[in-house]
């Protein structure tokens, strides 16, 4: 944010994100809604000058430091009232209550919360420990802490649209001020309302209030849909589709019709031939193949050439079924099979049976 003209734009976006938490923290710290809004307004006014002099990374700590140091928040209001689910805040000291709300309402970590209160981390932890809800035995109550945190978040979500609109107007008035025109875009030339040049105004110029929105020119009437052009385009597309279909049908008919030959051998018009001309050629006999391939060539090209060249492997493959049965059989069956192999063929068949 080196340019002063860019500060109001970024400042408005930053405050839009923290103003809800800021107003809830201020209200719960002092216990009165009107006093909390006064403290928030004073912090916004001071933060405008702070933001123009500091880098954007320092804005969060600067905003919460200014809000925590606001005079209306240094002590509870004499007419302070807290909701029933947040009545624990009434029994806390002002410093302990601020330490608790910076954690639950503002959502700051220990470093930023301690910097906002202008104390070290040890002092902030001590204040937060004193503000933690306690059980009947005086020990920290985790469930009480969760209930208190949920009650604060519910209070944040319960802000009415009217109050949010009021915060928006407060932000625009106090922060943007006379530089409001820097963040409001100028109307375009076609949308601006021009006064007739023949009747110059003689009334003195009056400055508009800062929170008054700039007048907006009348909107242009919506243009009717061009139905005529759409219908014409549809008709043209249909005509082109019809022409394309007619051309495609003609091409298919011309390609599928057989050609005829005139008497002189010249190609004639499309039509059906009286007699189809078929060329017949006899196939070669087996003797021709035998003349080209001898017995040796037949063995070399045999699919089982490797098996033919290994007689022992061929003999073993023929006995593969018996050997597999022999390997899987019990010992007594293996003994019978061995005897069958050693016996003559007829006796072997008897043993197998």
mmCIF file of C-alpha atoms in Angstrom:
data_model
loop_
_atom_site.group_PDB
_atom_site.id
_atom_site.type_symbol
_atom_site.label_atom_id
_atom_site.label_comp_id
_atom_site.label_asym_id
_atom_site.label_seq_id
_atom_site.Cartn_x
_atom_site.Cartn_y
_atom_site.Cartn_z
ATOM 1 C CA UNK A 1 0.000 0.000 0.000
ATOM 2 C CA UNK A 2 2.529 2.574 -1.129
ATOM 3 C CA UNK A 3 -0.043 4.771 -2.876
ATOM 4 C CA UNK A 4 -2.345 6.783 -0.554
ATOM 5 C CA UNK A 5 -5.202 6.317 -3.025
ATOM 6 C CA UNK A 6 -5.047 2.524 -2.510
ATOM 7 C CA UNK A 7 -5.365 2.662 1.288
ATOM 8 C CA UNK A 8 -9.177 3.197 1.526
ATOM 9 C CA UNK A 9 -9.850 0.246 -0.788
ATOM 10 C CA UNK A 10 -7.732 -2.246 1.190
ATOM 11 C CA UNK A 11 -8.787 -0.704 4.508
ATOM 12 C CA UNK A 12 -12.473 -1.209 3.754
ATOM 13 C CA UNK A 13 -11.856 -4.864 2.851
ATOM 14 C CA UNK A 14 -9.805 -5.454 6.026
ATOM 15 C CA UNK A 15 -12.320 -3.866 8.375
ATOM 16 C CA UNK A 16 -15.173 -5.711 6.741
ATOM 17 C CA UNK A 17 -13.551 -8.920 7.984
ATOM 18 C CA UNK A 18 -12.912 -7.822 11.593
ATOM 19 C CA UNK A 19 -15.739 -5.416 12.404
ATOM 20 C CA UNK A 20 -18.152 -8.193 13.480
ATOM 21 C CA UNK A 21 -15.658 -9.666 15.961
ATOM 22 C CA UNK A 22 -14.642 -6.177 17.067
ATOM 23 C CA UNK A 23 -18.137 -5.020 17.986
ATOM 24 C CA UNK A 24 -18.855 -8.272 19.880
ATOM 25 C CA UNK A 25 -15.598 -7.994 21.825
ATOM 26 C CA UNK A 26 -16.309 -4.365 22.720
ATOM 27 C CA UNK A 27 -19.874 -5.135 23.813
ATOM 28 C CA UNK A 28 -18.900 -8.111 25.971
ATOM 29 C CA UNK A 29 -15.921 -6.277 27.470
ATOM 30 C CA UNK A 30 -17.887 -3.276 28.762
ATOM 31 C CA UNK A 31 -21.241 -5.066 29.141
ATOM 32 C CA UNK A 32 -23.246 -2.472 27.195
ATOM 33 C CA UNK A 33 -24.030 -2.401 23.474
ATOM 34 C CA UNK A 34 -24.036 1.380 22.954
ATOM 35 C CA UNK A 35 -20.755 1.853 24.824
ATOM 36 C CA UNK A 36 -19.136 -0.926 22.795
ATOM 37 C CA UNK A 37 -20.119 0.753 19.520
ATOM 38 C CA UNK A 38 -18.673 4.055 20.754
ATOM 39 C CA UNK A 39 -15.378 2.317 21.523
ATOM 40 C CA UNK A 40 -15.387 0.631 18.102
ATOM 41 C CA UNK A 41 -16.053 3.964 16.350
ATOM 42 C CA UNK A 42 -13.145 5.600 18.184
ATOM 43 C CA UNK A 43 -10.863 2.715 17.213
ATOM 44 C CA UNK A 44 -11.910 2.921 13.573
ATOM 45 C CA UNK A 45 -11.187 6.625 13.462
ATOM 46 C CA UNK A 46 -7.722 6.117 14.945
ATOM 47 C CA UNK A 47 -7.009 3.090 12.811
ATOM 48 C CA UNK A 48 -7.451 5.072 9.589
ATOM 49 C CA UNK A 49 -4.318 7.083 10.283
ATOM 50 C CA UNK A 50 -2.476 4.004 11.608
ATOM 51 C CA UNK A 51 -3.198 2.018 8.421
ATOM 52 C CA UNK A 52 -1.873 4.779 6.153
ATOM 53 C CA UNK A 53 1.504 4.760 7.963
ATOM 54 C CA UNK A 54 2.028 1.013 8.611
ATOM 55 C CA UNK A 55 2.469 -1.954 6.264
ATOM 56 C CA UNK A 56 -0.539 -4.156 5.744
ATOM 57 C CA UNK A 57 1.028 -7.068 7.664
ATOM 58 C CA UNK A 58 0.866 -4.976 10.864
ATOM 59 C CA UNK A 59 -2.808 -4.068 10.516
ATOM 60 C CA UNK A 60 -4.292 -6.935 12.592
ATOM 61 C CA UNK A 61 -2.153 -6.235 15.655
ATOM 62 C CA UNK A 62 -2.664 -2.502 15.255
ATOM 63 C CA UNK A 63 -6.457 -2.784 15.077
ATOM 64 C CA UNK A 64 -6.824 -5.011 18.144
ATOM 65 C CA UNK A 65 -4.295 -2.923 20.078
ATOM 66 C CA UNK A 66 -6.298 0.236 19.428
ATOM 67 C CA UNK A 67 -9.570 -1.479 20.339
ATOM 68 C CA UNK A 68 -8.180 -3.011 23.548
ATOM 69 C CA UNK A 69 -6.797 0.390 24.604
ATOM 70 C CA UNK A 70 -10.050 2.289 23.948
ATOM 71 C CA UNK A 71 -11.064 4.235 27.106
ATOM 72 C CA UNK A 72 -14.653 2.881 27.232
ATOM 73 C CA UNK A 73 -13.264 -0.687 27.426
ATOM 74 C CA UNK A 74 -10.824 -0.147 30.282
ATOM 75 C CA UNK A 75 -13.522 -0.932 32.808
ATOM 76 C CA UNK A 76 -17.049 -2.325 32.820
ATOM 77 C CA UNK A 77 -19.933 0.096 32.402
ATOM 78 C CA UNK A 78 -21.918 0.881 35.583
ATOM 79 C CA UNK A 79 -25.034 -0.490 33.870
ATOM 80 C CA UNK A 80 -23.247 -3.532 32.426
ATOM 81 C CA UNK A 81 -25.398 -6.539 31.593
ATOM 82 C CA UNK A 82 -24.275 -9.858 30.101
ATOM 83 C CA UNK A 83 -26.364 -12.668 28.593
ATOM 84 C CA UNK A 84 -27.215 -15.575 30.840
ATOM 85 C CA UNK A 85 -24.876 -17.982 29.043
ATOM 86 C CA UNK A 86 -22.029 -15.438 29.416
ATOM 87 C CA UNK A 87 -22.599 -14.421 33.032
ATOM 88 C CA UNK A 88 -19.131 -15.795 33.846
ATOM 89 C CA UNK A 89 -17.706 -12.586 32.353
ATOM 90 C CA UNK A 90 -19.332 -10.465 35.059
ATOM 91 C CA UNK A 91 -17.119 -11.925 37.824
ATOM 92 C CA UNK A 92 -13.829 -11.342 35.974
ATOM 93 C CA UNK A 93 -11.531 -8.367 36.268
ATOM 94 C CA UNK A 94 -11.267 -6.026 33.306
ATOM 95 C CA UNK A 95 -7.815 -7.280 32.268
ATOM 96 C CA UNK A 96 -8.751 -10.957 32.627
ATOM 97 C CA UNK A 97 -11.985 -10.404 30.685
ATOM 98 C CA UNK A 98 -10.042 -8.722 27.853
ATOM 99 C CA UNK A 99 -7.550 -11.604 27.754
ATOM 100 C CA UNK A 100 -10.406 -14.105 27.473
ATOM 101 C CA UNK A 101 -12.289 -12.185 24.765
ATOM 102 C CA UNK A 102 -9.172 -11.628 22.661
ATOM 103 C CA UNK A 103 -8.916 -15.426 22.502
ATOM 104 C CA UNK A 104 -12.588 -16.391 22.112
ATOM 105 C CA UNK A 105 -14.146 -13.409 20.312
ATOM 106 C CA UNK A 106 -11.196 -12.029 18.312
ATOM 107 C CA UNK A 107 -9.658 -15.456 17.674
ATOM 108 C CA UNK A 108 -6.065 -14.308 18.317
ATOM 109 C CA UNK A 109 -3.194 -16.543 19.342
ATOM 110 C CA UNK A 110 -1.063 -15.859 22.418
ATOM 111 C CA UNK A 111 1.509 -13.699 20.608
ATOM 112 C CA UNK A 112 -1.009 -11.365 18.969
ATOM 113 C CA UNK A 113 -3.244 -11.229 22.048
ATOM 114 C CA UNK A 114 -0.303 -10.336 24.308
ATOM 115 C CA UNK A 115 0.782 -7.647 21.823
ATOM 116 C CA UNK A 116 -2.761 -6.246 21.742
ATOM 117 C CA UNK A 117 -2.771 -5.945 25.554
ATOM 118 C CA UNK A 118 0.829 -4.617 25.546
ATOM 119 C CA UNK A 119 2.036 -7.337 27.949
ATOM 120 C CA UNK A 120 4.443 -10.250 27.634
ATOM 121 C CA UNK A 121 3.305 -13.808 27.048
ATOM 122 C CA UNK A 122 3.753 -14.840 30.683
ATOM 123 C CA UNK A 123 1.453 -12.058 31.888
ATOM 124 C CA UNK A 124 -1.103 -12.892 29.211
ATOM 125 C CA UNK A 125 -1.078 -16.597 30.110
ATOM 126 C CA UNK A 126 -1.581 -15.697 33.768
ATOM 127 C CA UNK A 127 -4.578 -13.492 32.902
ATOM 128 C CA UNK A 128 -6.052 -16.177 30.676
ATOM 129 C CA UNK A 129 -5.586 -18.773 33.433
ATOM 130 C CA UNK A 130 -7.465 -16.585 35.914
ATOM 131 C CA UNK A 131 -10.275 -16.082 33.372
ATOM 132 C CA UNK A 132 -10.665 -19.815 32.663
ATOM 133 C CA UNK A 133 -13.888 -21.314 34.082
ATOM 134 C CA UNK A 134 -13.466 -23.420 37.209
ATOM 135 C CA UNK A 135 -15.316 -26.419 38.572
ATOM 136 C CA UNK A 136 -16.534 -26.876 42.132
ATOM 137 C CA UNK A 137 -13.067 -28.020 43.239
ATOM 138 C CA UNK A 138 -11.431 -24.879 41.840
ATOM 139 C CA UNK A 139 -9.743 -26.684 38.961
ATOM 140 C CA UNK A 140 -9.933 -25.596 35.278
ATOM 141 C CA UNK A 141 -13.150 -26.876 33.728
ATOM 142 C CA UNK A 142 -12.660 -27.984 30.084
ATOM 143 C CA UNK A 143 -16.403 -28.377 29.484
ATOM 144 C CA UNK A 144 -17.059 -24.931 30.930
ATOM 145 C CA UNK A 145 -14.417 -23.490 28.582
ATOM 146 C CA UNK A 146 -16.066 -25.161 25.570
ATOM 147 C CA UNK A 147 -19.514 -23.914 26.603
ATOM 148 C CA UNK A 148 -18.182 -20.387 27.024
ATOM 149 C CA UNK A 149 -16.483 -20.473 23.615
ATOM 150 C CA UNK A 150 -19.676 -21.744 21.965
ATOM 151 C CA UNK A 151 -21.723 -19.006 23.647
ATOM 152 C CA UNK A 152 -19.359 -16.329 22.279
ATOM 153 C CA UNK A 153 -19.545 -17.817 18.777
ATOM 154 C CA UNK A 154 -23.335 -17.943 18.998
ATOM 155 C CA UNK A 155 -23.325 -14.270 19.962
ATOM 156 C CA UNK A 156 -21.250 -13.558 16.858
ATOM 157 C CA UNK A 157 -23.674 -15.435 14.620
ATOM 158 C CA UNK A 158 -26.715 -13.777 16.202
ATOM 159 C CA UNK A 159 -25.950 -10.256 14.943
ATOM 160 C CA UNK A 160 -29.009 -9.005 13.094
ATOM 161 C CA UNK A 161 -28.864 -7.750 9.491
ATOM 162 C CA UNK A 162 -29.886 -4.272 10.714
ATOM 163 C CA UNK A 163 -26.914 -4.134 13.060
ATOM 164 C CA UNK A 164 -24.550 -5.360 10.350
ATOM 165 C CA UNK A 165 -25.844 -2.635 8.038
ATOM 166 C CA UNK A 166 -25.258 -0.100 10.804
ATOM 167 C CA UNK A 167 -21.665 -1.329 11.150
ATOM 168 C CA UNK A 168 -21.187 -0.987 7.404
ATOM 169 C CA UNK A 169 -22.407 2.619 7.446
ATOM 170 C CA UNK A 170 -20.193 3.344 10.444
ATOM 171 C CA UNK A 171 -17.177 1.942 8.627
ATOM 172 C CA UNK A 172 -17.851 3.954 5.472
ATOM 173 C CA UNK A 173 -18.421 7.172 7.386
ATOM 174 C CA UNK A 174 -15.496 7.064 9.801
ATOM 175 C CA UNK A 175 -12.880 5.239 7.734
ATOM 176 C CA UNK A 176 -13.567 6.280 4.155
ATOM 177 C CA UNK A 177 -14.720 9.783 4.990
ATOM 178 C CA UNK A 178 -14.188 12.333 2.212
ATOM 179 C CA UNK A 179 -12.162 9.803 0.199
ATOM 180 C CA UNK A 180 -15.294 7.769 -0.502
ATOM 181 C CA UNK A 181 -15.103 8.702 -4.155
ATOM 182 C CA UNK A 182 -11.820 6.790 -4.381
ATOM 183 C CA UNK A 183 -13.587 3.472 -3.799
ATOM 184 C CA UNK A 184 -16.892 4.205 -5.591
ATOM 185 C CA UNK A 185 -16.459 3.573 -9.333
ATOM 186 C CA UNK A 186 -17.501 6.401 -11.600
ATOM 187 C CA UNK A 187 -20.576 5.680 -13.755
ATOM 188 C CA UNK A 188 -19.966 5.041 -17.423
ATOM 189 C CA UNK A 189 -20.718 7.690 -19.985
ATOM 190 C CA UNK A 190 -23.738 5.815 -21.303
ATOM 191 C CA UNK A 191 -25.207 5.319 -17.822
ATOM 192 C CA UNK A 192 -24.670 8.808 -16.422
ATOM 193 C CA UNK A 193 -27.548 11.252 -16.183
ATOM 194 C CA UNK A 194 -26.644 14.434 -18.037
ATOM 195 C CA UNK A 195 -28.418 17.753 -17.475
ATOM 196 C CA UNK A 196 -29.465 19.820 -20.546
ATOM 197 C CA UNK A 197 -26.707 22.203 -21.586
ATOM 198 C CA UNK A 198 -29.188 24.928 -22.535
ATOM 199 C CA UNK A 199 -30.363 25.432 -18.941
ATOM 200 C CA UNK A 200 -27.301 25.925 -16.722
ATOM 201 C CA UNK A 201 -27.904 25.523 -13.037
ATOM 202 C CA UNK A 202 -27.699 28.642 -10.894
ATOM 203 C CA UNK A 203 -28.108 26.952 -7.535
ATOM 204 C CA UNK A 204 -24.971 26.860 -5.346
ATOM 205 C CA UNK A 205 -23.198 23.535 -4.991
ATOM 206 C CA UNK A 206 -23.939 21.738 -1.718
ATOM 207 C CA UNK A 207 -21.602 19.050 -0.388
ATOM 208 C CA UNK A 208 -23.437 15.781 0.020
ATOM 209 C CA UNK A 209 -23.113 13.962 3.346
ATOM 210 C CA UNK A 210 -20.282 11.476 3.518
ATOM 211 C CA UNK A 211 -22.618 8.537 4.094
ATOM 212 C CA UNK A 212 -24.940 9.382 1.211
ATOM 213 C CA UNK A 213 -24.587 7.067 -1.749
ATOM 214 C CA UNK A 214 -23.898 8.534 -5.168
ATOM 215 C CA UNK A 215 -26.951 8.721 -7.425
ATOM 216 C CA UNK A 216 -27.253 5.900 -9.853
ATOM 217 C CA UNK A 217 -28.479 6.564 -13.358
ATOM 218 C CA UNK A 218 -31.468 4.754 -14.827
ATOM 219 C CA UNK A 219 -30.745 1.330 -16.097
ATOM 220 C CA UNK A 220 -30.855 0.616 -19.782
ATOM 221 C CA UNK A 221 -33.897 -1.376 -20.888
ATOM 222 C CA UNK A 222 -33.091 -4.960 -21.612
ATOM 223 C CA UNK A 223 -32.660 -5.683 -25.309
ATOM 224 C CA UNK A 224 -35.267 -8.094 -26.746
ATOM 225 C CA UNK A 225 -34.062 -11.423 -27.993
ATOM 226 C CA UNK A 226 -33.478 -11.328 -31.794
ATOM 227 C CA UNK A 227 -36.097 -13.902 -32.731
ATOM 228 C CA UNK A 228 -36.093 -12.838 -36.413
ATOM 229 C CA UNK A 229 -32.390 -13.549 -36.815
ATOM 230 C CA UNK A 230 -32.787 -16.859 -35.028
ATOM 231 C CA UNK A 231 -35.598 -17.969 -37.375
ATOM 232 C CA UNK A 232 -33.632 -16.917 -40.479
ATOM 233 C CA UNK A 233 -30.554 -18.797 -39.262
ATOM 234 C CA UNK A 234 -32.670 -21.911 -38.606
ATOM 235 C CA UNK A 235 -34.167 -21.814 -42.124
ATOM 236 C CA UNK A 236 -30.728 -21.451 -43.714
ATOM 237 C CA UNK A 237 -29.390 -24.398 -41.705
ATOM 238 C CA UNK A 238 -32.348 -26.582 -42.762
ATOM 239 C CA UNK A 239 -31.806 -25.675 -46.434
ATOM 240 C CA UNK A 240 -28.121 -26.518 -46.243
ATOM 241 C CA UNK A 241 -28.931 -29.839 -44.574
ATOM 242 C CA UNK A 242 -31.416 -30.716 -47.353
ATOM 243 C CA UNK A 243 -28.903 -29.891 -50.108
ATOM 244 C CA UNK A 244 -26.225 -31.958 -48.396
ATOM 245 C CA UNK A 245 -28.569 -34.950 -48.020
ATOM 246 C CA UNK A 246 -29.579 -34.762 -51.715
ATOM 247 C CA UNK A 247 -25.929 -34.628 -52.845
ATOM 248 C CA UNK A 248 -24.945 -37.529 -50.583
ATOM 249 C CA UNK A 249 -27.794 -39.688 -51.884
ATOM 250 C CA UNK A 250 -26.747 -39.017 -55.489
ATOM 251 C CA UNK A 251 -23.144 -39.926 -54.776
ATOM 252 C CA UNK A 252 -24.144 -43.202 -53.138
ATOM 253 C CA UNK A 253 -26.426 -44.139 -56.034
ATOM 254 C CA UNK A 254 -23.718 -43.428 -58.618
ATOM 255 C CA UNK A 255 -21.091 -45.456 -56.781
ATOM 256 C CA UNK A 256 -23.324 -48.476 -56.125
ATOM 257 C CA UNK A 257 -24.631 -48.861 -59.735
ATOM 258 C CA UNK A 258 -22.641 -51.408 -61.892
ATOM 259 C CA UNK A 259 -20.950 -50.216 -65.086
ATOM 260 C CA UNK A 260 -21.674 -51.651 -68.558
ATOM 261 C CA UNK A 261 -19.409 -51.976 -71.540
ATOM 262 C CA UNK A 262 -20.490 -51.014 -75.027
ATOM 263 C CA UNK A 263 -19.901 -53.169 -78.093
ATOM 264 C CA UNK A 264 -16.728 -51.325 -79.060
ATOM 265 C CA UNK A 265 -15.206 -51.863 -75.607
ATOM 266 C CA UNK A 266 -15.787 -48.289 -74.416
ATOM 267 C CA UNK A 267 -17.423 -47.779 -71.079
ATOM 268 C CA UNK A 268 -21.104 -47.095 -71.488
ATOM 269 C CA UNK A 269 -23.868 -45.629 -69.356
ATOM 270 C CA UNK A 270 -24.810 -46.945 -65.981
ATOM 271 C CA UNK A 271 -27.087 -49.968 -66.167
ATOM 272 C CA UNK A 272 -27.378 -53.718 -65.594
ATOM 273 C CA UNK A 273 -25.144 -56.087 -67.606
ATOM 274 C CA UNK A 274 -26.881 -58.835 -69.531
ATOM 275 C CA UNK A 275 -24.297 -61.476 -68.622
ATOM 276 C CA UNK A 276 -21.686 -61.289 -65.922
ATOM 277 C CA UNK A 277 -18.095 -61.886 -67.073
ATOM 278 C CA UNK A 278 -16.353 -64.270 -64.628
ATOM 279 C CA UNK A 279 -12.706 -65.278 -65.037
ATOM 280 C CA UNK A 280 -11.975 -68.871 -64.010
ATOM 281 C CA UNK A 281 -8.440 -70.183 -63.329
ATOM 282 C CA UNK A 282 -7.644 -73.758 -62.299
ATOM 283 C CA UNK A 283 -5.720 -74.332 -59.108
ATOM 284 C CA UNK A 284 -2.408 -76.167 -59.122
ATOM 285 C CA UNK A 285 -2.492 -79.892 -58.329
ATOM 286 C CA UNK A 286 -0.698 -81.680 -55.524
ATOM 287 C CA UNK A 287 1.948 -82.927 -57.992
ATOM 288 C CA UNK A 288 3.123 -79.373 -58.553
ATOM 289 C CA UNK A 289 3.591 -78.915 -54.827
ATOM 290 C CA UNK A 290 5.458 -82.229 -54.585
ATOM 291 C CA UNK A 291 7.816 -81.075 -57.347
ATOM 292 C CA UNK A 292 8.775 -78.034 -55.328
ATOM 293 C CA UNK A 293 9.086 -79.727 -51.910
ATOM 294 C CA UNK A 294 10.872 -83.050 -51.314
ATOM 295 C CA UNK A 295 10.703 -85.346 -48.287
ATOM 296 C CA UNK A 296 13.640 -83.661 -46.535
ATOM 297 C CA UNK A 297 11.994 -80.268 -46.907
ATOM 298 C CA UNK A 298 8.800 -81.732 -45.494
ATOM 299 C CA UNK A 299 10.622 -82.950 -42.396
ATOM 300 C CA UNK A 300 12.341 -79.604 -41.875
ATOM 301 C CA UNK A 301 9.039 -77.731 -42.100
ATOM 302 C CA UNK A 302 7.133 -80.225 -39.969
ATOM 303 C CA UNK A 303 5.421 -78.536 -36.937
ATOM 304 C CA UNK A 304 6.874 -81.217 -34.605
ATOM 305 C CA UNK A 305 10.381 -81.069 -36.051
ATOM 306 C CA UNK A 306 11.995 -80.813 -32.594
ATOM 307 C CA UNK A 307 10.132 -83.894 -31.394
ATOM 308 C CA UNK A 308 11.015 -85.845 -34.535
ATOM 309 C CA UNK A 309 14.690 -85.076 -34.004
ATOM 310 C CA UNK A 310 14.510 -86.433 -30.425
ATOM 311 C CA UNK A 311 13.367 -90.094 -30.573
ATOM 312 C CA UNK A 312 13.950 -90.625 -26.862
ATOM 313 C CA UNK A 313 11.853 -87.588 -25.995
ATOM 314 C CA UNK A 314 9.127 -88.789 -28.374
ATOM 315 C CA UNK A 315 9.093 -92.194 -26.730
ATOM 316 C CA UNK A 316 9.010 -90.574 -23.311
ATOM 317 C CA UNK A 317 6.101 -88.348 -24.333
ATOM 318 C CA UNK A 318 4.118 -91.374 -25.433
ATOM 319 C CA UNK A 319 4.519 -92.868 -21.950
ATOM 320 C CA UNK A 320 3.788 -89.566 -20.155
ATOM 321 C CA UNK A 321 0.330 -90.658 -19.019
ATOM 322 C CA UNK A 322 1.601 -93.871 -17.459
ATOM 323 C CA UNK A 323 4.531 -92.108 -15.808
ATOM 324 C CA UNK A 324 2.287 -89.428 -14.332
ATOM 325 C CA UNK A 325 -0.034 -92.084 -12.962
ATOM 326 C CA UNK A 326 2.974 -93.954 -11.588
ATOM 327 C CA UNK A 327 4.350 -90.836 -9.856
ATOM 328 C CA UNK A 328 0.984 -90.057 -8.211
ATOM 329 C CA UNK A 329 0.166 -93.650 -7.182
ATOM 330 C CA UNK A 330 0.884 -95.087 -3.713
ATOM 331 C CA UNK A 331 3.920 -97.309 -3.176
ATOM 332 C CA UNK A 332 2.025 -100.564 -3.551
ATOM 333 C CA UNK A 333 0.541 -99.407 -6.869
ATOM 334 C CA UNK A 334 3.998 -98.264 -8.006
ATOM 335 C CA UNK A 335 5.348 -101.731 -7.244
ATOM 336 C CA UNK A 336 2.570 -103.326 -9.311
ATOM 337 C CA UNK A 337 3.236 -100.919 -12.130
ATOM 338 C CA UNK A 338 6.957 -101.714 -12.081
ATOM 339 C CA UNK A 339 6.167 -105.408 -12.305
ATOM 340 C CA UNK A 340 3.811 -104.714 -15.180
ATOM 341 C CA UNK A 341 6.515 -102.851 -17.059
ATOM 342 C CA UNK A 342 8.978 -105.696 -16.554
ATOM 343 C CA UNK A 343 6.459 -108.455 -17.480
ATOM 344 C CA UNK A 344 5.495 -109.462 -21.042
ATOM 345 C CA UNK A 345 2.742 -107.390 -22.641
ATOM 346 C CA UNK A 346 -0.113 -109.797 -21.910
ATOM 347 C CA UNK A 347 0.860 -110.215 -18.279
ATOM 348 C CA UNK A 348 1.306 -106.465 -17.942
ATOM 349 C CA UNK A 349 -2.280 -105.948 -19.135
ATOM 350 C CA UNK A 350 -3.493 -108.480 -16.534
ATOM 351 C CA UNK A 351 -1.599 -106.650 -13.756
ATOM 352 C CA UNK A 352 -2.985 -103.281 -14.811
ATOM 353 C CA UNK A 353 -6.515 -104.670 -14.909
#
